[in-house]
mmCIF file of C-alpha atoms in Angstrom:
data_model
loop_
_atom_site.group_PDB
_atom_site.id
_atom_site.type_symbol
_atom_site.label_atom_id
_atom_site.label_comp_id
_atom_site.label_asym_id
_atom_site.label_seq_id
_atom_site.Cartn_x
_atom_site.Cartn_y
_atom_site.Cartn_z
ATOM 1 C CA MET A 1 -21.965 39.864 -9.878
ATOM 2 C CA GLU A 2 -25.524 41.180 -9.481
ATOM 3 C CA PHE A 3 -28.100 41.997 -12.131
ATOM 4 C CA SER A 4 -31.470 43.706 -12.233
ATOM 5 C CA THR A 5 -34.718 41.836 -11.743
ATOM 6 C CA ARG A 6 -37.345 42.062 -14.458
ATOM 7 C CA PRO A 7 -40.816 43.348 -13.589
ATOM 8 C CA LEU A 8 -43.722 40.929 -13.814
ATOM 9 C CA THR A 9 -46.680 41.705 -16.055
ATOM 10 C CA VAL A 10 -49.739 40.819 -13.987
ATOM 11 C CA GLY A 11 -52.378 38.804 -15.800
ATOM 12 C CA PRO A 12 -56.081 39.622 -16.134
ATOM 13 C CA GLU A 13 -58.381 38.686 -13.287
ATOM 14 C CA THR A 14 -59.822 35.185 -13.429
ATOM 15 C CA PRO A 15 -63.344 35.059 -14.883
ATOM 16 C CA PHE A 16 -64.278 32.263 -12.446
ATOM 17 C CA THR A 17 -66.887 33.037 -9.805
ATOM 18 C CA ALA A 18 -66.659 31.757 -6.239
ATOM 19 C CA PRO A 19 -69.155 28.900 -6.902
ATOM 20 C CA GLN A 20 -67.208 27.882 -10.010
ATOM 21 C CA ILE A 21 -63.942 27.818 -8.065
ATOM 22 C CA ARG A 22 -65.553 25.664 -5.408
ATOM 23 C CA ASP A 23 -66.881 23.277 -8.077
ATOM 24 C CA VAL A 24 -63.365 22.851 -9.525
ATOM 25 C CA ILE A 25 -61.939 22.140 -6.072
ATOM 26 C CA GLN A 26 -64.669 19.651 -5.207
ATOM 27 C CA GLN A 27 -64.158 17.822 -8.507
ATOM 28 C CA ILE A 28 -60.452 17.464 -7.758
ATOM 29 C CA LEU A 29 -61.112 16.255 -4.210
ATOM 30 C CA ALA A 30 -63.694 13.734 -5.442
ATOM 31 C CA THR A 31 -61.367 12.239 -8.057
ATOM 32 C CA GLU A 32 -59.254 9.217 -7.160
ATOM 33 C CA GLY A 33 -55.565 9.592 -7.745
ATOM 34 C CA LEU A 34 -53.540 12.745 -8.144
ATOM 35 C CA PRO A 35 -54.669 15.478 -10.538
ATOM 36 C CA ALA A 36 -52.444 16.410 -13.466
ATOM 37 C CA ILE A 37 -50.348 19.557 -13.363
ATOM 38 C CA VAL A 38 -51.540 21.901 -16.117
ATOM 39 C CA GLN A 39 -48.911 23.031 -18.605
ATOM 40 C CA VAL A 40 -47.950 26.362 -20.118
ATOM 41 C CA GLY A 41 -50.608 27.571 -22.533
ATOM 42 C CA HIS A 42 -53.465 26.793 -20.160
ATOM 43 C CA PRO A 43 -55.298 30.099 -19.530
ATOM 44 C CA VAL A 44 -55.469 29.650 -15.745
ATOM 45 C CA LEU A 45 -51.681 30.048 -15.563
ATOM 46 C CA ARG A 46 -51.948 33.507 -17.119
ATOM 47 C CA GLN A 47 -54.764 34.898 -15.006
ATOM 48 C CA ARG A 48 -54.600 36.645 -11.649
ATOM 49 C CA ALA A 49 -56.107 34.113 -9.272
ATOM 50 C CA ALA A 50 -58.955 35.080 -6.969
ATOM 51 C CA ARG A 51 -58.064 35.944 -3.395
ATOM 52 C CA PHE A 52 -59.137 33.259 -0.964
ATOM 53 C CA ASP A 53 -62.264 34.494 0.744
ATOM 54 C CA GLY A 54 -64.014 31.412 2.022
ATOM 55 C CA GLN A 55 -64.774 29.849 -1.368
ATOM 56 C CA VAL A 56 -64.524 26.462 0.385
ATOM 57 C CA ASP A 57 -65.014 25.514 4.015
ATOM 58 C CA ASP A 58 -62.208 24.699 6.438
ATOM 59 C CA THR A 59 -62.418 20.932 5.865
ATOM 60 C CA GLU A 60 -62.225 21.242 2.089
ATOM 61 C CA LEU A 61 -59.368 23.730 2.364
ATOM 62 C CA VAL A 62 -57.331 21.340 4.510
ATOM 63 C CA GLN A 63 -58.074 18.487 2.091
ATOM 64 C CA LEU A 64 -57.013 20.617 -0.866
ATOM 65 C CA ILE A 65 -53.759 21.588 0.825
ATOM 66 C CA GLU A 66 -52.982 17.920 1.510
ATOM 67 C CA ARG A 67 -53.787 17.004 -2.091
ATOM 68 C CA MET A 68 -51.500 19.757 -3.345
ATOM 69 C CA ARG A 69 -48.735 18.542 -1.050
ATOM 70 C CA ASP A 70 -49.094 15.019 -2.446
ATOM 71 C CA VAL A 71 -48.890 16.331 -6.020
ATOM 72 C CA MET A 72 -45.824 18.432 -5.176
ATOM 73 C CA HIS A 73 -44.060 15.435 -3.637
ATOM 74 C CA ALA A 74 -44.939 13.149 -6.533
ATOM 75 C CA ALA A 75 -43.796 15.633 -9.206
ATOM 76 C CA PRO A 76 -41.321 16.166 -7.448
ATOM 77 C CA GLY A 77 -40.999 19.868 -6.730
ATOM 78 C CA VAL A 78 -40.381 22.457 -4.027
ATOM 79 C CA GLY A 79 -43.632 24.347 -4.492
ATOM 80 C CA LEU A 80 -47.020 24.139 -6.141
ATOM 81 C CA ALA A 81 -49.611 26.835 -6.753
ATOM 82 C CA ALA A 82 -53.337 26.136 -7.031
ATOM 83 C CA PRO A 83 -53.500 27.442 -10.634
ATOM 84 C CA GLN A 84 -51.121 24.618 -11.583
ATOM 85 C CA LEU A 85 -54.014 22.266 -10.823
ATOM 86 C CA GLY A 86 -56.438 24.430 -12.775
ATOM 87 C CA ILE A 87 -57.738 26.197 -9.650
ATOM 88 C CA PRO A 88 -57.733 30.018 -9.956
ATOM 89 C CA LEU A 89 -57.229 30.599 -6.235
ATOM 90 C CA GLN A 90 -54.435 32.377 -4.365
ATOM 91 C CA LEU A 91 -53.110 29.326 -2.570
ATOM 92 C CA ALA A 92 -49.697 27.670 -2.764
ATOM 93 C CA VAL A 93 -47.724 25.078 -0.837
ATOM 94 C CA LEU A 94 -43.952 25.175 -0.345
ATOM 95 C CA GLU A 95 -41.378 22.693 0.928
ATOM 96 C CA ASP A 96 -37.723 22.013 0.112
ATOM 97 C CA ARG A 97 -36.270 18.866 1.652
ATOM 98 C CA PHE A 98 -34.029 17.799 -1.243
ATOM 99 C CA ASP A 99 -30.470 16.682 -0.637
ATOM 100 C CA VAL A 100 -28.270 18.960 -2.731
ATOM 101 C CA ASP A 101 -24.527 18.927 -3.331
ATOM 102 C CA PRO A 102 -22.916 20.985 -0.535
ATOM 103 C CA ILE A 103 -21.012 23.178 -2.991
ATOM 104 C CA ALA A 104 -24.206 23.993 -4.896
ATOM 105 C CA SER A 105 -26.070 24.552 -1.649
ATOM 106 C CA GLU A 106 -23.501 27.083 -0.506
ATOM 107 C CA ALA A 107 -23.405 28.900 -3.846
ATOM 108 C CA ARG A 108 -27.199 29.112 -4.015
ATOM 109 C CA GLN A 109 -27.773 29.684 -0.293
ATOM 110 C CA ARG A 110 -30.063 26.669 -0.337
ATOM 111 C CA THR A 111 -31.225 25.407 3.042
ATOM 112 C CA PRO A 112 -34.161 23.128 3.965
ATOM 113 C CA LEU A 113 -37.599 24.721 3.978
ATOM 114 C CA GLY A 114 -40.302 23.093 6.083
ATOM 115 C CA PHE A 115 -43.740 22.553 4.602
ATOM 116 C CA PHE A 116 -46.175 25.431 4.827
ATOM 117 C CA PRO A 117 -49.194 26.662 2.846
ATOM 118 C CA ILE A 118 -49.756 30.300 1.954
ATOM 119 C CA LEU A 119 -52.950 32.144 1.051
ATOM 120 C CA ASN A 120 -53.198 35.586 -0.608
ATOM 121 C CA PRO A 121 -49.418 36.143 -0.506
ATOM 122 C CA THR A 122 -47.437 39.207 -1.498
ATOM 123 C CA TYR A 123 -43.705 39.816 -1.177
ATOM 124 C CA GLU A 124 -41.330 42.739 -1.186
ATOM 125 C CA PRO A 125 -37.527 42.910 -1.308
ATOM 126 C CA THR A 126 -35.784 43.647 1.970
ATOM 127 C CA GLY A 127 -32.517 44.697 0.372
ATOM 128 C CA THR A 128 -30.943 45.508 -2.967
ATOM 129 C CA SER A 129 -29.053 42.256 -3.534
ATOM 130 C CA THR A 130 -30.063 39.912 -6.348
ATOM 131 C CA ALA A 131 -29.167 36.360 -7.315
ATOM 132 C CA SER A 132 -29.188 34.734 -10.762
ATOM 133 C CA PHE A 133 -29.588 30.968 -11.132
ATOM 134 C CA TYR A 134 -31.248 28.385 -13.326
ATOM 135 C CA GLU A 135 -34.745 27.419 -12.306
ATOM 136 C CA GLY A 136 -37.585 25.405 -13.796
ATOM 137 C CA CYS A 137 -41.308 24.933 -13.371
ATOM 138 C CA LEU A 138 -43.609 21.933 -13.052
ATOM 139 C CA SER A 139 -45.935 23.652 -15.527
ATOM 140 C CA MET A 140 -43.185 23.970 -18.149
ATOM 141 C CA ARG A 141 -41.599 20.579 -18.004
ATOM 142 C CA GLY A 142 -38.349 19.841 -19.769
ATOM 143 C CA PHE A 143 -36.790 23.306 -19.674
ATOM 144 C CA GLN A 144 -34.804 25.565 -17.384
ATOM 145 C CA ALA A 145 -33.624 29.151 -17.646
ATOM 146 C CA VAL A 146 -31.678 31.671 -15.601
ATOM 147 C CA VAL A 147 -33.811 34.068 -13.581
ATOM 148 C CA THR A 148 -32.551 37.051 -11.603
ATOM 149 C CA ARG A 149 -34.539 37.455 -8.391
ATOM 150 C CA HIS A 150 -34.307 39.375 -5.147
ATOM 151 C CA ARG A 151 -31.971 37.614 -2.746
ATOM 152 C CA ASP A 152 -33.950 38.697 0.324
ATOM 153 C CA VAL A 153 -37.715 39.153 0.574
ATOM 154 C CA ARG A 154 -40.455 39.567 3.146
ATOM 155 C CA LEU A 155 -43.516 37.426 2.519
ATOM 156 C CA ASN A 156 -46.905 38.545 3.805
ATOM 157 C CA TYR A 157 -49.630 35.928 3.678
ATOM 158 C CA GLN A 158 -52.615 34.340 5.350
ATOM 159 C CA ARG A 159 -52.579 30.979 7.113
ATOM 160 C CA PRO A 160 -55.328 28.397 6.529
ATOM 161 C CA ASP A 161 -56.802 29.272 9.935
ATOM 162 C CA GLY A 162 -57.398 32.831 8.740
ATOM 163 C CA SER A 163 -54.601 34.477 10.696
ATOM 164 C CA THR A 164 -52.121 36.763 8.972
ATOM 165 C CA ALA A 165 -48.391 36.174 9.030
ATOM 166 C CA SER A 166 -45.139 37.427 7.587
ATOM 167 C CA GLY A 167 -41.663 36.001 7.311
ATOM 168 C CA ASP A 168 -38.248 36.947 5.954
ATOM 169 C CA PHE A 169 -36.602 34.623 3.453
ATOM 170 C CA THR A 170 -33.194 34.629 1.828
ATOM 171 C CA GLY A 171 -31.345 32.719 -0.865
ATOM 172 C CA TRP A 172 -33.094 29.748 -2.433
ATOM 173 C CA GLN A 173 -36.013 29.961 -0.025
ATOM 174 C CA ALA A 174 -36.641 33.514 -1.241
ATOM 175 C CA ARG A 175 -36.544 32.217 -4.824
ATOM 176 C CA ILE A 176 -39.221 29.620 -4.060
ATOM 177 C CA VAL A 177 -41.406 32.239 -2.358
ATOM 178 C CA GLN A 178 -41.152 34.569 -5.357
ATOM 179 C CA HIS A 179 -41.730 31.815 -7.926
ATOM 180 C CA GLU A 180 -44.907 30.511 -6.287
ATOM 181 C CA THR A 181 -46.329 33.948 -5.506
ATOM 182 C CA ASP A 182 -45.780 35.011 -9.126
ATOM 183 C CA HIS A 183 -47.904 32.019 -10.197
ATOM 184 C CA LEU A 184 -50.861 33.442 -8.296
ATOM 185 C CA HIS A 185 -50.694 36.678 -10.273
ATOM 186 C CA GLY A 186 -50.528 35.088 -13.713
ATOM 187 C CA GLY A 187 -46.742 34.982 -13.953
ATOM 188 C CA LEU A 188 -44.314 32.271 -15.027
ATOM 189 C CA TYR A 189 -40.586 32.188 -14.411
ATOM 190 C CA LEU A 190 -40.070 32.570 -18.156
ATOM 191 C CA ASP A 191 -41.426 36.136 -17.908
ATOM 192 C CA ARG A 192 -38.393 37.078 -15.820
ATOM 193 C CA ALA A 193 -35.862 34.751 -17.474
ATOM 194 C CA GLU A 194 -32.843 35.416 -19.647
ATOM 195 C CA LEU A 195 -34.132 33.769 -22.823
ATOM 196 C CA ARG A 196 -30.667 33.096 -24.228
ATOM 197 C CA SER A 197 -30.081 30.862 -21.211
ATOM 198 C CA LEU A 198 -33.106 28.654 -21.966
ATOM 199 C CA SER A 199 -32.015 25.006 -22.060
ATOM 200 C CA ASN A 200 -33.821 21.713 -22.168
ATOM 201 C CA ASP A 201 -33.084 19.429 -19.250
ATOM 202 C CA SER A 202 -30.686 17.232 -21.208
ATOM 203 C CA GLU A 203 -28.555 20.144 -22.435
ATOM 204 C CA TYR A 204 -28.598 21.696 -18.988
ATOM 205 C CA ARG A 205 -27.329 18.500 -17.369
ATOM 206 C CA THR A 206 -24.676 18.052 -20.077
ATOM 207 C CA ASN A 207 -23.383 21.614 -20.273
ATOM 208 C CA TRP A 208 -24.569 23.959 -17.540
ATOM 209 C CA ALA A 209 -25.246 22.025 -14.312
ATOM 210 C CA TYR A 210 -22.737 23.988 -12.243
ATOM 211 C CA PRO A 211 -23.341 25.542 -8.833
ATOM 212 C CA GLY A 212 -23.370 28.974 -10.465
ATOM 213 C CA ILE A 213 -24.176 30.373 -13.907
ATOM 214 C CA GLU A 214 -20.845 31.789 -15.097
ATOM 215 C CA GLU A 215 -20.142 28.973 -17.559
ATOM 216 C CA ALA A 216 -23.630 29.256 -19.052
ATOM 217 C CA ARG A 217 -23.447 33.058 -19.105
ATOM 218 C CA LEU A 218 -20.268 32.998 -21.155
ATOM 219 C CA GLY A 219 -21.224 30.003 -23.292
ATOM 220 C CA LEU A 220 -24.712 31.180 -24.211
ATOM 221 C CA GLY A 221 -24.120 34.924 -24.200
ATOM 222 C CA PHE A 222 -26.525 36.417 -21.673
ATOM 223 C CA LEU A 223 -26.292 38.899 -18.785
ATOM 224 C CA ASP A 224 -23.322 40.759 -20.221
ATOM 225 C CA SER A 225 -21.540 42.614 -17.437
#
C-alpha cells in the first residue's frame, strides 16, 4: 500500500554571515569532547542553512566532518546534519552499519550504507513509489512517527574536495538521504509525519515495533486507505 508524500515547507534563510559560521565551527573544533546535539525549538533547525562556499578551509572542513562522524556514532544515529550542532551550513554525514533483524531489513529495504559526507545536497524522486515507516530524529529525542517518503531518489551533492557527484538510492538509504537533506532546508521529519502515529520510544517498543506499520496504522487510525 502506497501513500502520498507531504511537501516540505522550506525555512527562512539563516541570518548568519560567513564569518559567523566560521566562528561557530572553530568554537566547536576548539572544544574538548563532543558537542551536544541541539533539540527541536532551536532556531537553527528551522532555517535554510547557507550553502558551503569556502566558509572554512580544507583542514577545518575535514576536522568538522570527523567531529560530526564521532557525534553521529556516539548518539548513535545513521546521519547528522551540521544544523544539529548549531552550524547553519549545508553539510551532513551519513552512515548505516547497524545490525537489524533480517525480516525488518527486508520489509524496509535496509542495507548497509558506507560513510560519506555531503555538501549542498538536493534530491529528486526517480520513480513514483513511496514507503511509509516509523522514523526518529536525534534532534527530537524520545519520539518516533510514521513518515511517507519517496522509495527511490537521486541525490546530487558536492564532495569535500569540491567535486560534484550524484547517486541513486533506494529503500532505507533513500530515507536517510531525504531526512538529512531536509534538515539543511529547515525541515524536520515531523513536518512530513502522520501525527496520529506519533509515539514515544517506550510506547513504540511496546506496541508498534513491527517490520511494517500496518498494526500501528489500524491501532492509531492514520493513513486510511
